[in-house]
Amino acid sequence: MKKVILSLLVILCMVSTIGIAKSANYVASDVATVKMQQIDDQKVMLEGTIVSYSGDEKFVFQDATGEIVMEIDNDEYRNPQDIIGVHIRAYCEVEVKVYGTSVEADRVEIL
């Protein structure tokens, strides 16, 4: 029994360490920097507000430096209208395409 409990504790510690490491890989940034640098697949952390819903899991995200399209998986919200006007911290991956730069949120925290 003690071995089972000890094993579970070790697994729990490993999982929480992985979560911390994942957050540590993201660089704090802003919309203007993301658009200027255009580094595809760069992991960035953005803070700002969702200002509108464009459909198909795409939102317009705004911070003090500008706006960018942000894709947020529908498992992060029930109704897209629920997060419009909400201040968030988003852990994202930059997507550089021919038609422009956007970000895809890996995780969203409501502030």
Short mmCIF file of N, CA and C in Angstrom, two decimals:
data_model
loop_
_atom_site.label_atom_id
_atom_site.label_comp_id
_atom_site.label_asym_id
_atom_site.label_seq_id
_atom_site.Cartn_x
_atom_site.Cartn_y
_atom_site.Cartn_z
N MET A 1 0.82 -1.20 0.00
CA MET A 1 0.00 0.00 0.00
C MET A 1 0.86 1.26 0.00
N LYS A 2 1.92 1.23 0.81
CA LYS A 2 2.81 2.38 0.87
C LYS A 2 3.49 2.63 -0.47
N LYS A 3 3.83 1.54 -1.17
CA LYS A 3 4.47 1.68 -2.48
C LYS A 3 3.52 2.32 -3.49
N VAL A 4 2.24 1.96 -3.42
CA VAL A 4 1.25 2.52 -4.32
C VAL A 4 1.10 4.02 -4.06
N ILE A 5 1.00 4.40 -2.81
CA ILE A 5 0.85 5.82 -2.45
C ILE A 5 2.10 6.59 -2.87
N LEU A 6 3.27 6.02 -2.61
CA LEU A 6 4.52 6.67 -2.99
C LEU A 6 4.60 6.83 -4.51
N SER A 7 4.20 5.81 -5.24
CA SER A 7 4.20 5.88 -6.71
C SER A 7 3.27 6.98 -7.21
N LEU A 8 2.10 7.07 -6.61
CA LEU A 8 1.14 8.10 -7.00
C LEU A 8 1.69 9.50 -6.72
N LEU A 9 2.35 9.66 -5.58
CA LEU A 9 2.94 10.96 -5.26
C LEU A 9 4.04 11.34 -6.25
N VAL A 10 4.86 10.38 -6.64
CA VAL A 10 5.92 10.65 -7.61
C VAL A 10 5.31 11.07 -8.95
N ILE A 11 4.29 10.36 -9.40
CA ILE A 11 3.62 10.69 -10.65
C ILE A 11 3.01 12.09 -10.58
N LEU A 12 2.37 12.41 -9.46
CA LEU A 12 1.76 13.72 -9.29
C LEU A 12 2.81 14.83 -9.37
N CYS A 13 3.96 14.61 -8.74
CA CYS A 13 5.04 15.60 -8.80
C CYS A 13 5.56 15.78 -10.22
N MET A 14 5.67 14.68 -10.95
CA MET A 14 6.15 14.75 -12.34
C MET A 14 5.17 15.54 -13.21
N VAL A 15 3.89 15.30 -13.04
CA VAL A 15 2.88 15.99 -13.84
C VAL A 15 2.89 17.48 -13.56
N SER A 16 2.97 17.89 -12.30
CA SER A 16 2.97 19.31 -11.99
C SER A 16 4.26 19.98 -12.47
N THR A 17 5.37 19.27 -12.47
CA THR A 17 6.62 19.82 -13.00
C THR A 17 6.52 20.04 -14.50
N ILE A 18 5.89 19.12 -15.22
CA ILE A 18 5.70 19.26 -16.65
C ILE A 18 4.86 20.50 -16.95
N GLY A 19 3.80 20.73 -16.18
CA GLY A 19 2.94 21.91 -16.37
C GLY A 19 3.71 23.20 -16.19
N ILE A 20 4.58 23.26 -15.20
CA ILE A 20 5.39 24.45 -14.96
C ILE A 20 6.36 24.65 -16.12
N ALA A 21 6.98 23.58 -16.58
CA ALA A 21 7.93 23.68 -17.68
C ALA A 21 7.25 24.16 -18.96
N LYS A 22 6.03 23.70 -19.21
CA LYS A 22 5.32 24.14 -20.42
C LYS A 22 5.07 25.64 -20.38
N SER A 23 4.67 26.18 -19.24
CA SER A 23 4.42 27.62 -19.13
C SER A 23 5.71 28.41 -19.28
N ALA A 24 6.81 27.83 -18.83
CA ALA A 24 8.09 28.52 -18.88
C ALA A 24 8.62 28.67 -20.30
N ASN A 25 8.14 27.87 -21.24
CA ASN A 25 8.61 27.94 -22.62
C ASN A 25 8.03 29.12 -23.39
N TYR A 26 7.05 29.80 -22.85
CA TYR A 26 6.39 30.90 -23.55
C TYR A 26 7.07 32.22 -23.19
N VAL A 27 7.25 33.07 -24.19
CA VAL A 27 7.89 34.37 -24.01
C VAL A 27 6.81 35.44 -23.91
N ALA A 28 6.85 36.26 -22.87
CA ALA A 28 5.90 37.36 -22.74
C ALA A 28 6.12 38.30 -23.92
N SER A 29 5.02 38.66 -24.57
CA SER A 29 5.13 39.50 -25.76
C SER A 29 3.89 40.38 -25.89
N ASP A 30 3.81 41.10 -27.01
CA ASP A 30 2.63 41.90 -27.32
C ASP A 30 2.33 41.76 -28.81
N VAL A 31 1.17 42.22 -29.20
CA VAL A 31 0.71 42.05 -30.58
C VAL A 31 1.68 42.70 -31.58
N ALA A 32 2.12 43.91 -31.31
CA ALA A 32 3.01 44.61 -32.25
C ALA A 32 4.30 43.84 -32.48
N THR A 33 4.87 43.28 -31.42
CA THR A 33 6.11 42.52 -31.54
C THR A 33 5.89 41.24 -32.34
N VAL A 34 4.80 40.54 -32.07
CA VAL A 34 4.48 39.30 -32.79
C VAL A 34 4.35 39.60 -34.28
N LYS A 35 3.64 40.67 -34.63
CA LYS A 35 3.45 41.02 -36.04
C LYS A 35 4.74 41.48 -36.70
N MET A 36 5.58 42.18 -35.95
CA MET A 36 6.83 42.69 -36.51
C MET A 36 7.84 41.56 -36.72
N GLN A 37 8.00 40.69 -35.72
CA GLN A 37 9.00 39.63 -35.80
C GLN A 37 8.59 38.49 -36.74
N GLN A 38 7.32 38.15 -36.76
CA GLN A 38 6.79 37.08 -37.61
C GLN A 38 7.62 35.81 -37.54
N ILE A 39 7.80 35.27 -36.34
CA ILE A 39 8.54 34.02 -36.15
C ILE A 39 7.53 32.89 -36.04
N ASP A 40 7.42 32.10 -37.11
CA ASP A 40 6.45 31.01 -37.15
C ASP A 40 6.75 29.99 -36.05
N ASP A 41 5.70 29.53 -35.39
CA ASP A 41 5.76 28.53 -34.32
C ASP A 41 6.39 29.04 -33.02
N GLN A 42 6.68 30.34 -32.94
CA GLN A 42 7.20 30.89 -31.69
C GLN A 42 6.10 30.80 -30.62
N LYS A 43 6.48 30.47 -29.41
CA LYS A 43 5.53 30.39 -28.30
C LYS A 43 5.56 31.71 -27.54
N VAL A 44 4.39 32.36 -27.47
CA VAL A 44 4.29 33.66 -26.82
C VAL A 44 3.15 33.68 -25.81
N MET A 45 3.28 34.52 -24.82
CA MET A 45 2.22 34.74 -23.84
C MET A 45 1.73 36.17 -24.05
N LEU A 46 0.42 36.31 -24.32
CA LEU A 46 -0.18 37.61 -24.56
C LEU A 46 -1.24 37.90 -23.51
N GLU A 47 -1.33 39.15 -23.08
CA GLU A 47 -2.40 39.58 -22.18
C GLU A 47 -3.17 40.70 -22.84
N GLY A 48 -4.48 40.58 -22.81
CA GLY A 48 -5.32 41.60 -23.42
C GLY A 48 -6.77 41.19 -23.38
N THR A 49 -7.55 41.68 -24.34
CA THR A 49 -8.99 41.49 -24.34
C THR A 49 -9.46 40.90 -25.66
N ILE A 50 -10.42 40.00 -25.58
CA ILE A 50 -11.09 39.49 -26.77
C ILE A 50 -12.13 40.55 -27.16
N VAL A 51 -12.02 41.09 -28.38
CA VAL A 51 -12.93 42.17 -28.76
C VAL A 51 -14.06 41.73 -29.68
N SER A 52 -13.86 40.63 -30.42
CA SER A 52 -14.95 40.15 -31.27
C SER A 52 -14.72 38.71 -31.68
N TYR A 53 -15.80 38.09 -32.16
CA TYR A 53 -15.77 36.71 -32.64
C TYR A 53 -15.94 36.73 -34.15
N SER A 54 -15.01 36.10 -34.87
CA SER A 54 -15.05 36.10 -36.33
C SER A 54 -15.63 34.82 -36.90
N GLY A 55 -15.94 33.86 -36.05
CA GLY A 55 -16.46 32.58 -36.51
C GLY A 55 -15.36 31.53 -36.61
N ASP A 56 -15.76 30.25 -36.60
CA ASP A 56 -14.85 29.12 -36.76
C ASP A 56 -13.68 29.17 -35.77
N GLU A 57 -13.98 29.41 -34.49
CA GLU A 57 -13.01 29.45 -33.40
C GLU A 57 -12.00 30.60 -33.53
N LYS A 58 -12.29 31.60 -34.34
CA LYS A 58 -11.38 32.73 -34.51
C LYS A 58 -11.96 33.99 -33.85
N PHE A 59 -11.11 34.66 -33.10
CA PHE A 59 -11.47 35.86 -32.36
C PHE A 59 -10.50 36.97 -32.71
N VAL A 60 -10.90 38.21 -32.47
CA VAL A 60 -9.98 39.33 -32.57
C VAL A 60 -9.53 39.64 -31.14
N PHE A 61 -8.22 39.58 -30.94
CA PHE A 61 -7.59 39.83 -29.64
C PHE A 61 -6.92 41.19 -29.71
N GLN A 62 -7.03 41.96 -28.64
CA GLN A 62 -6.44 43.31 -28.62
C GLN A 62 -5.65 43.52 -27.33
N ASP A 63 -4.47 44.11 -27.48
CA ASP A 63 -3.74 44.62 -26.32
C ASP A 63 -3.41 46.08 -26.59
N ALA A 64 -2.58 46.68 -25.79
CA ALA A 64 -2.29 48.11 -25.92
C ALA A 64 -1.56 48.45 -27.23
N THR A 65 -1.00 47.42 -27.90
CA THR A 65 -0.19 47.69 -29.10
C THR A 65 -0.90 47.37 -30.42
N GLY A 66 -2.06 46.74 -30.35
CA GLY A 66 -2.77 46.43 -31.60
C GLY A 66 -3.70 45.23 -31.48
N GLU A 67 -4.13 44.75 -32.64
CA GLU A 67 -5.06 43.62 -32.72
C GLU A 67 -4.48 42.52 -33.58
N ILE A 68 -4.89 41.27 -33.27
CA ILE A 68 -4.46 40.11 -34.04
C ILE A 68 -5.56 39.05 -33.96
N VAL A 69 -5.64 38.23 -35.00
CA VAL A 69 -6.59 37.12 -34.98
C VAL A 69 -6.02 36.02 -34.09
N MET A 70 -6.87 35.53 -33.18
CA MET A 70 -6.47 34.47 -32.25
C MET A 70 -7.46 33.31 -32.39
N GLU A 71 -6.92 32.14 -32.64
CA GLU A 71 -7.76 30.94 -32.69
C GLU A 71 -7.78 30.31 -31.31
N ILE A 72 -8.99 30.12 -30.79
CA ILE A 72 -9.17 29.53 -29.46
C ILE A 72 -10.07 28.31 -29.61
N ASP A 73 -9.58 27.14 -29.21
CA ASP A 73 -10.39 25.92 -29.28
C ASP A 73 -11.66 26.08 -28.48
N ASN A 74 -12.74 25.51 -28.99
CA ASN A 74 -14.04 25.67 -28.33
C ASN A 74 -14.14 24.95 -26.99
N ASP A 75 -13.14 24.18 -26.59
CA ASP A 75 -13.17 23.60 -25.26
C ASP A 75 -12.78 24.60 -24.18
N GLU A 76 -12.35 25.80 -24.59
CA GLU A 76 -11.98 26.86 -23.65
C GLU A 76 -13.18 27.75 -23.29
N TYR A 77 -14.30 27.58 -23.97
CA TYR A 77 -15.49 28.40 -23.72
C TYR A 77 -16.73 27.62 -24.13
N ARG A 78 -17.88 28.01 -23.58
CA ARG A 78 -19.14 27.35 -23.95
C ARG A 78 -19.79 28.06 -25.14
N ASN A 79 -19.86 29.35 -25.03
CA ASN A 79 -20.48 30.18 -26.05
C ASN A 79 -19.46 31.26 -26.43
N PRO A 80 -19.14 31.42 -27.71
CA PRO A 80 -18.14 32.42 -28.09
C PRO A 80 -18.44 33.81 -27.56
N GLN A 81 -19.71 34.17 -27.46
CA GLN A 81 -20.08 35.50 -26.98
C GLN A 81 -19.72 35.70 -25.50
N ASP A 82 -19.54 34.59 -24.77
CA ASP A 82 -19.22 34.68 -23.33
C ASP A 82 -17.85 35.28 -23.06
N ILE A 83 -16.93 35.18 -24.01
CA ILE A 83 -15.58 35.68 -23.72
C ILE A 83 -15.26 37.01 -24.41
N ILE A 84 -16.22 37.56 -25.12
CA ILE A 84 -16.00 38.88 -25.72
C ILE A 84 -15.99 39.93 -24.62
N GLY A 85 -14.98 40.78 -24.64
CA GLY A 85 -14.82 41.81 -23.62
C GLY A 85 -14.10 41.32 -22.38
N VAL A 86 -13.68 40.06 -22.37
CA VAL A 86 -13.01 39.47 -21.21
C VAL A 86 -11.50 39.66 -21.33
N HIS A 87 -10.87 40.04 -20.21
CA HIS A 87 -9.42 40.20 -20.15
C HIS A 87 -8.80 38.83 -19.92
N ILE A 88 -7.85 38.43 -20.78
CA ILE A 88 -7.27 37.09 -20.70
C ILE A 88 -5.75 37.12 -20.77
N ARG A 89 -5.18 36.01 -20.36
CA ARG A 89 -3.76 35.72 -20.62
C ARG A 89 -3.79 34.46 -21.49
N ALA A 90 -3.17 34.54 -22.66
CA ALA A 90 -3.20 33.42 -23.60
C ALA A 90 -1.78 32.95 -23.91
N TYR A 91 -1.60 31.65 -23.81
CA TYR A 91 -0.34 31.01 -24.17
C TYR A 91 -0.51 30.50 -25.59
N CYS A 92 0.21 31.09 -26.53
CA CYS A 92 -0.07 30.90 -27.95
C CYS A 92 1.15 30.46 -28.75
N GLU A 93 0.84 29.97 -29.95
CA GLU A 93 1.85 29.68 -30.94
C GLU A 93 1.59 30.59 -32.13
N VAL A 94 2.62 31.25 -32.61
CA VAL A 94 2.49 32.18 -33.72
C VAL A 94 2.35 31.39 -35.02
N GLU A 95 1.40 31.82 -35.86
CA GLU A 95 1.16 31.22 -37.17
C GLU A 95 1.42 32.27 -38.24
N VAL A 96 2.48 32.10 -39.02
CA VAL A 96 2.80 33.04 -40.10
C VAL A 96 2.38 32.39 -41.42
N LYS A 97 1.43 33.03 -42.08
CA LYS A 97 0.91 32.53 -43.36
C LYS A 97 1.05 33.62 -44.41
N VAL A 98 0.80 33.27 -45.65
CA VAL A 98 0.88 34.23 -46.75
C VAL A 98 -0.09 35.39 -46.54
N TYR A 99 -1.27 35.09 -45.99
CA TYR A 99 -2.31 36.11 -45.81
C TYR A 99 -2.17 36.90 -44.52
N GLY A 100 -1.18 36.59 -43.69
CA GLY A 100 -0.97 37.37 -42.47
C GLY A 100 -0.54 36.53 -41.28
N THR A 101 -0.28 37.21 -40.19
CA THR A 101 0.16 36.56 -38.96
C THR A 101 -1.00 36.47 -37.99
N SER A 102 -1.14 35.31 -37.36
CA SER A 102 -2.16 35.11 -36.33
C SER A 102 -1.54 34.27 -35.22
N VAL A 103 -2.31 34.03 -34.18
CA VAL A 103 -1.83 33.18 -33.09
C VAL A 103 -2.89 32.12 -32.78
N GLU A 104 -2.42 30.97 -32.35
CA GLU A 104 -3.32 29.90 -31.94
C GLU A 104 -3.09 29.64 -30.45
N ALA A 105 -4.15 29.81 -29.67
CA ALA A 105 -4.03 29.67 -28.22
C ALA A 105 -3.93 28.20 -27.82
N ASP A 106 -2.89 27.87 -27.07
CA ASP A 106 -2.77 26.53 -26.50
C ASP A 106 -3.51 26.46 -25.18
N ARG A 107 -3.52 27.59 -24.46
CA ARG A 107 -4.20 27.65 -23.16
C ARG A 107 -4.62 29.09 -22.91
N VAL A 108 -5.79 29.26 -22.27
CA VAL A 108 -6.32 30.59 -21.99
C VAL A 108 -6.67 30.68 -20.51
N GLU A 109 -6.24 31.77 -19.87
CA GLU A 109 -6.60 32.03 -18.47
C GLU A 109 -7.40 33.32 -18.44
N ILE A 110 -8.54 33.29 -17.77
CA ILE A 110 -9.32 34.51 -17.59
C ILE A 110 -8.77 35.25 -16.39
N LEU A 111 -8.48 36.53 -16.57
CA LEU A 111 -7.90 37.34 -15.48
C LEU A 111 -8.95 38.16 -14.76
#
